[in-house]
Coordinates of C-alpha atoms and ligand atoms in Angstrom, one line a residue:
M1 CA 74.4 89.4 90.6
K2 CA 76.3 93.2 91.3
L3 CA 78.4 93.5 94.6
H4 CA 76.3 96.4 95.6
T5 CA 73.2 93.4 96.1
Q6 CA 76.0 90.9 97.2
V7 CA 76.7 93.7 100.4
L8 CA 73.2 94.2 100.9
L9 CA 71.5 91.1 101.3
A10 CA 75.1 89.8 103.2
M11 CA 74.0 92.5 105.6
G12 CA 70.9 91.2 105.8
L13 CA 71.4 87.5 106.7
G14 CA 74.2 88.2 109.0
A15 CA 71.7 90.1 110.7
V16 CA 68.9 87.9 110.7
I17 CA 71.8 84.6 111.7
G18 CA 72.9 87.4 114.0
V19 CA 69.2 87.1 115.7
G20 CA 68.2 83.5 115.5
L21 CA 72.0 82.9 117.3
Q22 CA 70.4 85.1 120.0
V23 CA 66.5 84.4 120.1
L24 CA 67.5 80.2 119.4
V25 CA 71.0 80.0 121.7
P26 CA 70.7 80.5 125.0
A27 CA 74.8 81.6 126.3
D28 CA 76.9 83.0 129.5
S29 CA 77.9 86.0 130.0
Y30 CA 81.5 86.2 130.9
T31 CA 83.9 89.1 132.4
G32 CA 87.4 86.4 132.9
V33 CA 87.1 87.8 136.6
R34 CA 87.1 85.1 139.6
V35 CA 86.6 86.2 142.3
V36 CA 86.7 84.9 146.0
E37 CA 86.1 86.2 149.7
R38 CA 88.3 86.6 151.9
G39 CA 88.6 88.5 154.9
G40 CA 84.7 89.4 154.5
Q41 CA 85.9 91.2 151.6
V42 CA 84.9 90.0 147.5
V43 CA 89.4 89.5 145.7
V44 CA 90.2 89.6 142.6
D45 CA 91.8 85.9 141.9
G46 CA 91.8 85.2 138.4
L47 CA 91.9 86.8 135.7
A48 CA 91.3 85.5 132.2
G49 CA 89.9 87.0 128.4
P50 CA 88.3 90.5 128.5
A51 CA 90.2 91.1 131.7
Q52 CA 92.8 90.9 130.8
K53 CA 92.9 93.8 129.0
S54 CA 91.4 95.7 131.9
K55 CA 93.3 97.8 134.8
L56 CA 92.0 94.7 137.8
R57 CA 94.6 93.3 139.7
I58 CA 94.8 89.8 141.1
G59 CA 94.8 90.8 144.2
D60 CA 92.5 93.8 144.2
V61 CA 89.6 93.8 146.8
L62 CA 85.8 94.6 144.7
V63 CA 83.8 97.5 146.2
A64 CA 80.6 97.7 144.2
V65 CA 79.3 97.1 140.4
S66 CA 78.0 99.2 137.7
T67 CA 77.0 99.3 134.0
D68 CA 76.7 103.6 133.5
R69 CA 80.2 105.1 134.8
T70 CA 79.1 108.7 135.4
D71 CA 75.8 107.6 137.6
P72 CA 77.2 106.5 140.8
A73 CA 74.4 106.1 142.6
A74 CA 73.7 102.7 139.8
S75 CA 75.9 100.9 141.2
T76 CA 75.4 97.4 143.4
P77 CA 77.5 97.1 146.4
V78 CA 79.8 94.3 146.3
G79 CA 78.6 92.1 149.4
D80 CA 79.6 88.5 148.5
A81 CA 81.6 86.7 145.4
A82 CA 78.4 85.5 144.7
A83 CA 76.2 89.4 144.2
F84 CA 78.7 90.5 141.7
N85 CA 78.5 86.7 140.1
Q86 CA 74.9 87.7 139.8
A87 CA 75.8 91.5 138.5
V88 CA 77.7 90.0 135.7
Q89 CA 75.4 87.4 134.7
R90 CA 72.7 90.4 134.2
A91 CA 74.2 92.6 132.7
D92 CA 73.9 92.3 128.8
N93 CA 77.1 91.5 126.1
G94 CA 78.3 93.7 125.2
T95 CA 78.2 96.3 127.4
V96 CA 81.1 97.7 129.7
L97 CA 81.4 97.1 133.7
W98 CA 82.8 99.7 136.0
L99 CA 84.1 98.0 139.3
R100 CA 85.2 100.0 141.9
T101 CA 88.4 98.3 143.6
G102 CA 89.8 99.5 146.7
R103 CA 92.8 100.5 145.4
D104 CA 90.4 104.0 144.5
T105 CA 90.3 103.3 140.7
D106 CA 88.0 102.6 138.9
A107 CA 89.0 99.2 136.4
A108 CA 86.6 98.4 133.5
V109 CA 85.6 95.3 131.7
N110 CA 84.1 94.4 129.2
V111 CA 81.2 91.7 129.8
E112 CA 81.6 88.3 127.0
L113 CA 80.0 85.4 126.0
H114 CA 81.7 82.7 127.6
P115 CA 84.3 81.0 125.7
T116 CA 82.6 78.0 126.3
S117 CA 79.2 78.7 125.9
L118 CA 77.4 77.0 122.9
R119 CA 77.7 80.9 120.6
A120 CA 81.0 81.3 120.9
R121 CA 81.2 78.6 119.5
I122 CA 78.8 78.5 117.0
I123 CA 80.2 82.5 116.3
D124 CA 83.4 81.6 116.6
P125 CA 84.9 80.2 112.9
F126 CA 82.8 83.9 111.6
D127 CA 84.5 85.6 113.7
F128 CA 88.1 84.0 112.5
V129 CA 86.7 84.7 109.0
G130 CA 86.1 88.4 109.6
D131 CA 89.4 89.0 111.9
L132 CA 91.1 87.4 108.3
F133 CA 89.2 90.2 106.3
L134 CA 89.5 92.8 108.4
A135 CA 93.9 91.6 108.4
L136 CA 93.7 91.8 104.3
L137 CA 92.6 95.4 104.5
K138 CA 94.9 96.3 107.0
M139 CA 97.8 95.4 104.5
L140 CA 96.4 97.4 102.0
I141 CA 96.8 101.0 104.4
V142 CA 100.5 101.9 104.1
P143 CA 101.5 100.6 100.6
L144 CA 97.8 102.9 99.5
V145 CA 98.6 105.7 101.2
L146 CA 102.0 105.6 100.5
T147 CA 101.4 105.5 96.7
S148 CA 98.0 107.5 96.1
I149 CA 99.2 110.5 98.3
I150 CA 102.7 110.6 96.2
V151 CA 100.8 110.0 93.0
G152 CA 98.6 113.0 93.6
V153 CA 101.3 115.6 94.4
A154 CA 103.6 114.4 91.7
G155 CA 100.3 115.4 90.0
L156 CA 101.1 118.8 90.4
R157 CA 102.9 119.8 87.2
S158 CA 105.5 122.3 87.8
G159 CA 105.8 125.4 84.0
D160 CA 104.7 129.2 84.8
E161 CA 101.2 128.0 83.5
L162 CA 100.9 124.6 85.3
R163 CA 101.8 125.6 88.1
R164 CA 99.2 128.8 88.1
L165 CA 96.6 126.0 87.6
S166 CA 98.0 123.6 90.1
L167 CA 98.3 126.6 93.0
K168 CA 94.7 127.3 92.6
T169 CA 93.4 124.2 92.3
F170 CA 94.9 122.6 95.3
A171 CA 93.8 125.5 97.5
Y172 CA 90.2 124.9 96.2
Y173 CA 90.1 121.0 97.2
T174 CA 92.0 122.1 99.6
A175 CA 89.4 124.9 101.1
S176 CA 86.0 122.2 99.8
S177 CA 87.5 119.2 101.6
L178 CA 87.5 121.7 105.2
V179 CA 84.7 122.8 104.6
A180 CA 83.2 119.4 104.2
I181 CA 85.0 118.4 107.2
V182 CA 84.0 121.0 109.6
V183 CA 80.8 120.3 108.4
G184 CA 81.0 116.3 109.9
Q185 CA 82.8 118.1 112.7
L186 CA 79.4 120.2 114.1
L187 CA 76.8 117.7 112.7
V188 CA 78.3 115.1 114.8
N189 CA 79.0 116.8 117.9
L190 CA 76.1 118.0 118.1
I191 CA 74.4 114.8 117.5
S192 CA 76.4 113.0 119.5
P193 CA 75.9 109.3 118.1
G194 CA 78.2 107.1 120.4
D195 CA 77.5 109.3 123.5
G196 CA 77.1 106.3 125.3
A197 CA 75.9 103.8 123.0
T198 CA 76.1 99.6 123.3
L199 CA 78.5 99.1 120.7
G200 CA 80.6 96.1 122.5
L201 CA 84.2 97.0 121.3
P202 CA 87.0 95.9 123.6
P203 CA 87.3 98.4 126.0
L204 CA 91.4 100.4 125.6
Q205 CA 94.2 98.5 126.6
A206 CA 95.2 99.7 130.1
D207 CA 98.5 100.6 129.5
E208 CA 97.7 102.1 126.1
V209 CA 98.1 105.7 126.6
A210 CA 96.9 107.7 123.6
P211 CA 99.2 109.4 121.3
D212 CA 100.3 113.6 122.9
A213 CA 98.0 115.0 120.4
S214 CA 98.9 118.9 121.6
F215 CA 100.3 121.1 118.1
I216 CA 104.5 120.5 119.7
G217 CA 103.9 117.0 120.0
V218 CA 101.8 115.9 116.6
I219 CA 104.6 118.0 114.7
K220 CA 107.4 116.3 116.6
R221 CA 106.0 113.4 116.2
M222 CA 105.4 113.8 111.9
I223 CA 108.8 113.7 111.2
P224 CA 110.2 110.0 110.1
T225 CA 113.8 109.6 111.3
N226 CA 113.3 106.0 109.8
I227 CA 110.8 106.1 107.0
F228 CA 111.7 103.2 106.9
S229 CA 111.0 102.2 110.2
S230 CA 107.6 103.9 109.9
L231 CA 106.8 102.4 106.9
G232 CA 106.8 99.1 109.0
D233 CA 104.4 100.8 111.3
N234 CA 100.8 101.6 110.7
G235 CA 100.5 103.5 113.3
A236 CA 102.9 106.6 111.8
M237 CA 100.5 107.5 109.3
L238 CA 100.9 110.8 110.2
Q239 CA 105.2 109.7 109.1
I240 CA 104.1 107.9 106.3
I241 CA 102.0 110.8 104.6
F242 CA 104.6 113.7 105.8
F243 CA 107.5 111.8 104.2
A244 CA 104.8 111.3 101.1
L245 CA 104.1 115.0 100.8
L246 CA 107.6 116.2 100.0
F247 CA 109.1 113.2 97.9
G248 CA 106.1 113.8 95.7
F249 CA 106.7 117.9 95.6
F250 CA 110.2 116.8 94.9
I251 CA 109.1 114.6 92.3
T252 CA 108.0 117.3 90.6
K253 CA 111.3 119.4 90.9
T254 CA 113.4 116.9 89.8
K255 CA 114.7 117.4 86.2
A256 CA 113.6 114.6 83.3
P257 CA 114.4 111.4 83.7
H258 CA 114.3 111.2 87.3
G259 CA 111.5 112.8 88.1
P260 CA 109.1 111.8 85.6
R261 CA 110.9 108.0 86.1
M262 CA 110.4 108.5 89.7
A263 CA 106.0 109.1 88.6
D264 CA 105.9 107.0 86.9
F265 CA 107.5 103.8 89.4
F266 CA 104.2 105.6 91.7
E267 CA 101.9 105.3 89.4
S268 CA 102.2 101.7 88.1
A269 CA 103.0 101.0 91.8
L270 CA 99.5 102.4 92.9
E271 CA 97.4 101.1 89.6
V272 CA 99.0 97.8 91.8
M273 CA 97.6 98.3 94.6
M274 CA 94.1 100.0 92.8
N275 CA 93.3 96.1 91.7
L276 CA 94.6 94.5 94.8
A277 CA 92.6 96.8 97.1
Q278 CA 89.5 95.4 94.2
W279 CA 90.6 92.2 94.6
V280 CA 90.6 92.5 99.1
L281 CA 87.4 94.3 97.9
T282 CA 85.8 92.1 96.1
L283 CA 85.6 89.3 99.4
I284 CA 83.1 92.3 101.3
P285 CA 79.8 90.8 101.0
Y286 CA 82.3 87.5 102.5
G287 CA 83.3 89.7 105.2
V288 CA 80.2 91.7 106.0
F289 CA 78.5 88.6 106.4
C290 CA 80.4 87.1 109.4
L291 CA 80.9 90.5 111.2
L292 CA 77.0 90.8 111.4
V293 CA 77.0 87.7 112.7
K294 CA 79.0 87.7 115.4
V295 CA 78.1 91.1 116.1
V296 CA 74.1 90.8 116.9
G297 CA 75.0 87.0 117.5
T298 CA 76.9 88.5 121.2
T299 CA 75.9 91.6 120.9
G300 CA 72.2 91.5 119.9
V301 CA 70.5 93.8 117.8
G302 CA 70.6 97.0 120.5
I303 CA 73.8 98.1 118.6
F304 CA 72.0 99.2 114.9
L305 CA 70.1 102.2 117.4
P306 CA 74.4 103.5 117.2
L307 CA 74.4 102.3 114.2
A308 CA 71.9 104.2 112.8
L309 CA 72.6 107.0 114.1
F310 CA 75.6 107.0 113.2
M311 CA 74.4 107.2 109.2
L312 CA 71.4 109.6 109.7
T313 CA 74.6 111.3 111.1
V314 CA 76.9 111.4 107.7
V315 CA 73.5 111.7 105.8
L316 CA 73.0 114.5 106.7
A317 CA 76.4 115.6 106.9
L318 CA 76.4 114.8 103.5
V319 CA 73.4 116.2 102.6
V320 CA 74.4 120.2 104.3
H321 CA 77.2 120.3 102.4
A322 CA 76.2 118.7 98.9
A323 CA 72.9 120.9 99.3
I324 CA 73.6 124.4 100.6
A325 CA 77.9 124.4 100.6
L326 CA 78.6 123.6 97.3
P327 CA 75.9 124.6 95.5
A328 CA 77.0 128.1 97.6
A329 CA 80.4 128.6 96.3
L330 CA 79.8 127.4 92.9
F331 CA 77.1 129.9 92.3
V332 CA 79.7 133.1 93.8
F333 CA 82.9 132.1 91.8
T334 CA 80.4 131.8 88.7
K335 CA 77.3 132.9 88.6
T336 CA 76.0 129.2 87.8
S337 CA 72.6 127.8 88.4
P338 CA 73.7 125.1 90.9
L339 CA 70.7 123.2 90.1
A340 CA 71.6 123.4 86.5
W341 CA 74.4 122.4 87.0
A342 CA 73.6 119.8 88.6
K343 CA 71.4 118.6 86.2
A344 CA 74.0 118.8 83.2
M345 CA 75.8 116.1 86.1
G346 CA 72.9 113.5 86.3
P347 CA 75.8 111.1 84.7
A348 CA 78.7 111.2 86.5
L349 CA 76.6 111.8 89.1
L350 CA 74.0 108.5 88.4
T351 CA 77.6 106.7 88.2
A352 CA 79.3 107.5 91.1
F353 CA 76.5 106.3 92.9
S354 CA 76.4 103.1 91.3
T355 CA 79.6 101.8 91.5
S356 CA 81.1 103.9 94.8
S357 CA 84.2 105.0 92.9
S358 CA 85.3 108.2 91.4
S359 CA 87.9 106.2 89.4
M360 CA 85.4 104.2 88.1
T361 CA 82.8 107.5 87.4
L362 CA 86.0 108.9 86.2
P363 CA 86.0 108.6 82.6
V364 CA 82.5 109.6 82.8
T365 CA 83.0 112.5 85.1
L366 CA 85.2 113.6 82.3
E367 CA 83.3 113.0 79.2
T368 CA 80.2 114.9 81.4
V369 CA 82.1 118.4 82.5
Q370 CA 83.6 118.6 78.8
E371 CA 80.3 117.5 76.8
R372 CA 77.0 118.7 79.6
G373 CA 79.5 121.4 81.3
G374 CA 81.3 122.8 78.7
V375 CA 84.3 123.5 80.4
S376 CA 87.7 122.9 77.9
K377 CA 90.2 119.8 77.4
K378 CA 92.5 121.9 79.1
V379 CA 90.7 123.2 82.3
S380 CA 88.6 119.4 82.8
S381 CA 92.1 116.6 82.3
F382 CA 94.0 118.3 84.8
T383 CA 92.0 118.6 87.3
L384 CA 89.6 115.9 87.0
P385 CA 92.3 113.6 87.4
L386 CA 93.5 114.8 89.9
G387 CA 90.0 115.2 92.0
A388 CA 88.7 111.8 91.5
T389 CA 92.4 110.8 94.0
I390 CA 92.9 113.4 96.0
N391 CA 89.5 115.7 96.4
M392 CA 86.8 113.5 98.6
D393 CA 84.3 115.9 100.4
G394 CA 82.3 113.5 101.4
T395 CA 84.9 110.4 102.2
A396 CA 86.4 113.8 103.7
L397 CA 83.4 114.5 106.6
Y398 CA 82.8 110.8 106.5
E399 CA 86.2 109.9 108.1
C400 CA 86.2 112.8 110.9
I401 CA 82.5 111.1 111.6
G402 CA 83.3 107.9 111.4
V403 CA 86.2 108.7 114.1
I404 CA 84.6 111.1 116.8
F405 CA 81.9 108.3 117.0
L406 CA 84.0 105.8 117.9
A407 CA 85.9 108.3 120.1
Q408 CA 82.6 109.2 121.8
Y409 CA 81.7 105.6 122.6
Y410 CA 84.6 105.3 124.2
A411 CA 84.8 108.8 126.3
S412 CA 81.7 108.6 127.9
A413 CA 83.0 105.3 128.9
G414 CA 85.5 106.9 130.7
A415 CA 88.0 105.4 128.9
F416 CA 89.1 108.1 126.6
D417 CA 90.1 110.9 127.4
F418 CA 89.0 113.4 123.8
S419 CA 89.9 116.9 124.4
F420 CA 89.7 119.6 122.3
D421 CA 94.0 118.9 120.6
K422 CA 92.5 116.0 119.7
Q423 CA 89.3 116.6 117.9
V424 CA 91.9 118.9 116.0
L425 CA 94.4 115.9 115.1
V426 CA 91.0 114.1 113.5
V427 CA 90.6 117.3 111.4
G428 CA 93.8 117.4 110.1
M429 CA 93.9 113.6 109.6
A430 CA 89.8 113.6 108.2
L431 CA 92.1 115.9 105.6
L432 CA 95.2 113.9 104.8
A433 CA 93.3 110.6 105.5
S434 CA 90.8 112.5 101.9
V435 CA 93.2 112.9 100.0
G436 CA 94.8 109.5 100.9
A437 CA 92.1 107.6 100.2
A438 CA 92.2 105.8 96.7
G439 CA 88.8 106.9 94.4
I440 CA 87.7 102.5 95.3
P441 CA 84.8 101.1 96.9
S442 CA 85.4 101.6 100.8
A443 CA 88.5 103.2 100.0
G444 CA 87.8 105.5 102.9
L445 CA 87.3 103.1 106.0
V446 CA 90.7 101.6 104.9
M447 CA 92.0 105.5 106.0
M448 CA 89.8 104.9 109.0
L449 CA 92.2 102.8 110.4
T450 CA 95.1 104.8 109.4
I451 CA 93.6 108.2 111.7
L452 CA 92.5 105.1 114.6
S453 CA 95.9 103.9 114.5
A454 CA 97.4 107.7 114.9
L455 CA 94.6 107.6 118.0
K456 CA 95.2 104.1 119.8
L457 CA 91.7 103.7 119.6
P458 CA 90.8 99.1 118.3
L459 CA 90.9 99.0 114.9
E460 CA 87.8 96.8 116.2
G461 CA 85.8 99.5 115.7
A462 CA 85.8 100.5 111.7
A463 CA 85.2 96.6 111.6
L464 CA 82.0 97.7 112.9
L465 CA 81.1 100.1 110.5
L466 CA 82.1 98.3 107.6
A467 CA 79.0 96.8 108.8
V468 CA 77.8 99.2 107.6
D469 CA 79.7 100.9 105.2
R470 CA 78.4 100.5 101.6
P471 CA 75.2 102.9 101.8
L472 CA 76.9 105.3 103.3
D473 CA 80.0 104.6 100.0
M474 CA 77.7 105.0 97.5
L475 CA 76.6 108.0 99.0
R476 CA 79.7 109.7 99.6
T477 CA 80.7 109.2 96.5
T478 CA 77.7 110.5 94.7
V479 CA 79.4 114.0 97.2
N480 CA 82.4 113.3 96.0
V481 CA 82.4 113.9 92.0
W482 CA 79.6 116.6 92.6
S483 CA 82.2 118.4 94.6
D484 CA 84.7 117.7 91.9
S485 CA 82.7 118.8 88.9
C486 CA 81.7 122.0 90.6
A487 CA 85.5 122.5 91.5
A488 CA 85.9 122.0 87.4
A489 CA 83.5 124.8 87.1
V490 CA 85.0 127.4 89.0
I491 CA 88.6 126.6 88.5
A492 CA 87.5 127.2 84.8
H493 CA 85.6 129.7 85.2
S494 CA 88.5 131.8 87.0
E495 CA 90.1 131.0 83.7
G496 CA 88.3 133.1 82.2
E497 CA 85.7 129.8 80.2
T498 CA 81.9 130.0 80.1
L499 CA 80.0 127.2 81.5
T500 CA 76.9 126.3 79.5
P501 CA 75.3 123.6 81.4
A502 CA 73.1 121.4 79.4
G503 CA 70.7 118.8 81.4
Ligands
LIG601 N1 84.4 105.0 97.4 C1 85.3 106.3 96.7 C2 85.5 107.0 96.0 O1 85.6 106.4 95.6 C3 85.9 106.1 98.2 C4 86.1 105.6 100.0 O2 85.2 104.8 99.8 O3 84.7 107.6 100.9 O4 85.5 108.1 96.5

């Protein structure tokens, strides 16, 4: 069976089992907050499980409890310990409870399944396998980003003609990815799929202060004082990318044999990493299955509404970019009919859709752009392989929407300050992430982990998105390849070539 079908089946099966667990196996709600009555007040006496990550302290007095932070009228006063425990039992698993304390601060705690309840124990092994899968994905991040960015930049050759072609291609790729990201950003802010969503993600750690996202702060953090310690930290992505960009650039500046030798070395390292990643990704059906059983089994089907809204946002942005922005660029720069060009590119687009991989599609893209589009070998064999690794418009907008979706979720719970600075940081990181994403299935999701860790948002969010990643991956890969083919046309035309789209 094709991997695609397996993943889609795993999604369905996992959801069905999750719903079965919800319906058939009852379970207690649990926040880990133990309270006692002391002097007519309800006082926190013990903190376990989810509560350990909250801002609550032993000895805090509980005044009121609410499921909606923004609406103080919705809060229930906590008169005695029984009232508090009832409020917890009434709350759905996966929601966040807001506790007003005597200290004049609100503390958020997650409502979870009681860890000793039968349902929680059934879900445990699924949770374990899901975590293993997530750990394997995290393992890929640093080596994939490092090698893929170095190889991408080192591919920009020097030498007069190639330098001109390189600069043009690079500028065009950057511009088209930026446009894609902005389309995504506008739509996700407009639709706000994450606002007030019930996702059942862990609350932010009280001591995890989001990093300084101001321009100066980012610049300061970007330069690694020791690249080897940055390589040891999944959260140091900006530093790794910064170093990789410089290193790749200086490979092009270093004379033979050293420059080319290094380029070869990293190209081989990237090949090996891609094979390793592909192996990890064949495990996706199992990962997705376990994640869905866990998520649906604990939180219920309520989770699908925000996820559906998120998917809709991504699809809408992909359509706007692929059907409006890219055709407009194609027409303005080359005067070629976008419809004729799309028809001619059919084989490459269909291969992209069914493989979810720009790299696997590359041979077909080359053939299609040359034979059915009339682009010369010189231009296509330079722009397309480079494009398959660094020009990913669909991925870029997906990164942006995914991260902002999760940030909205945390921000609407008041746990995360999603300032304008951070939006700008997301745009920049999404651009770099799309450059760093390898052209293989789900690579975009792996890269999203890097942005989430840069913003200090929990990586569990990406696990949730993984559950519905495959259909989106098919679509965004198609957009990635469509953008590569349009770029080849624009660059070829600017080099004086005549396009001959033949459908
Ligand atoms: N699958 C995409 C590609 O190969 C990358 C991604 O996951 O976004 O183009």
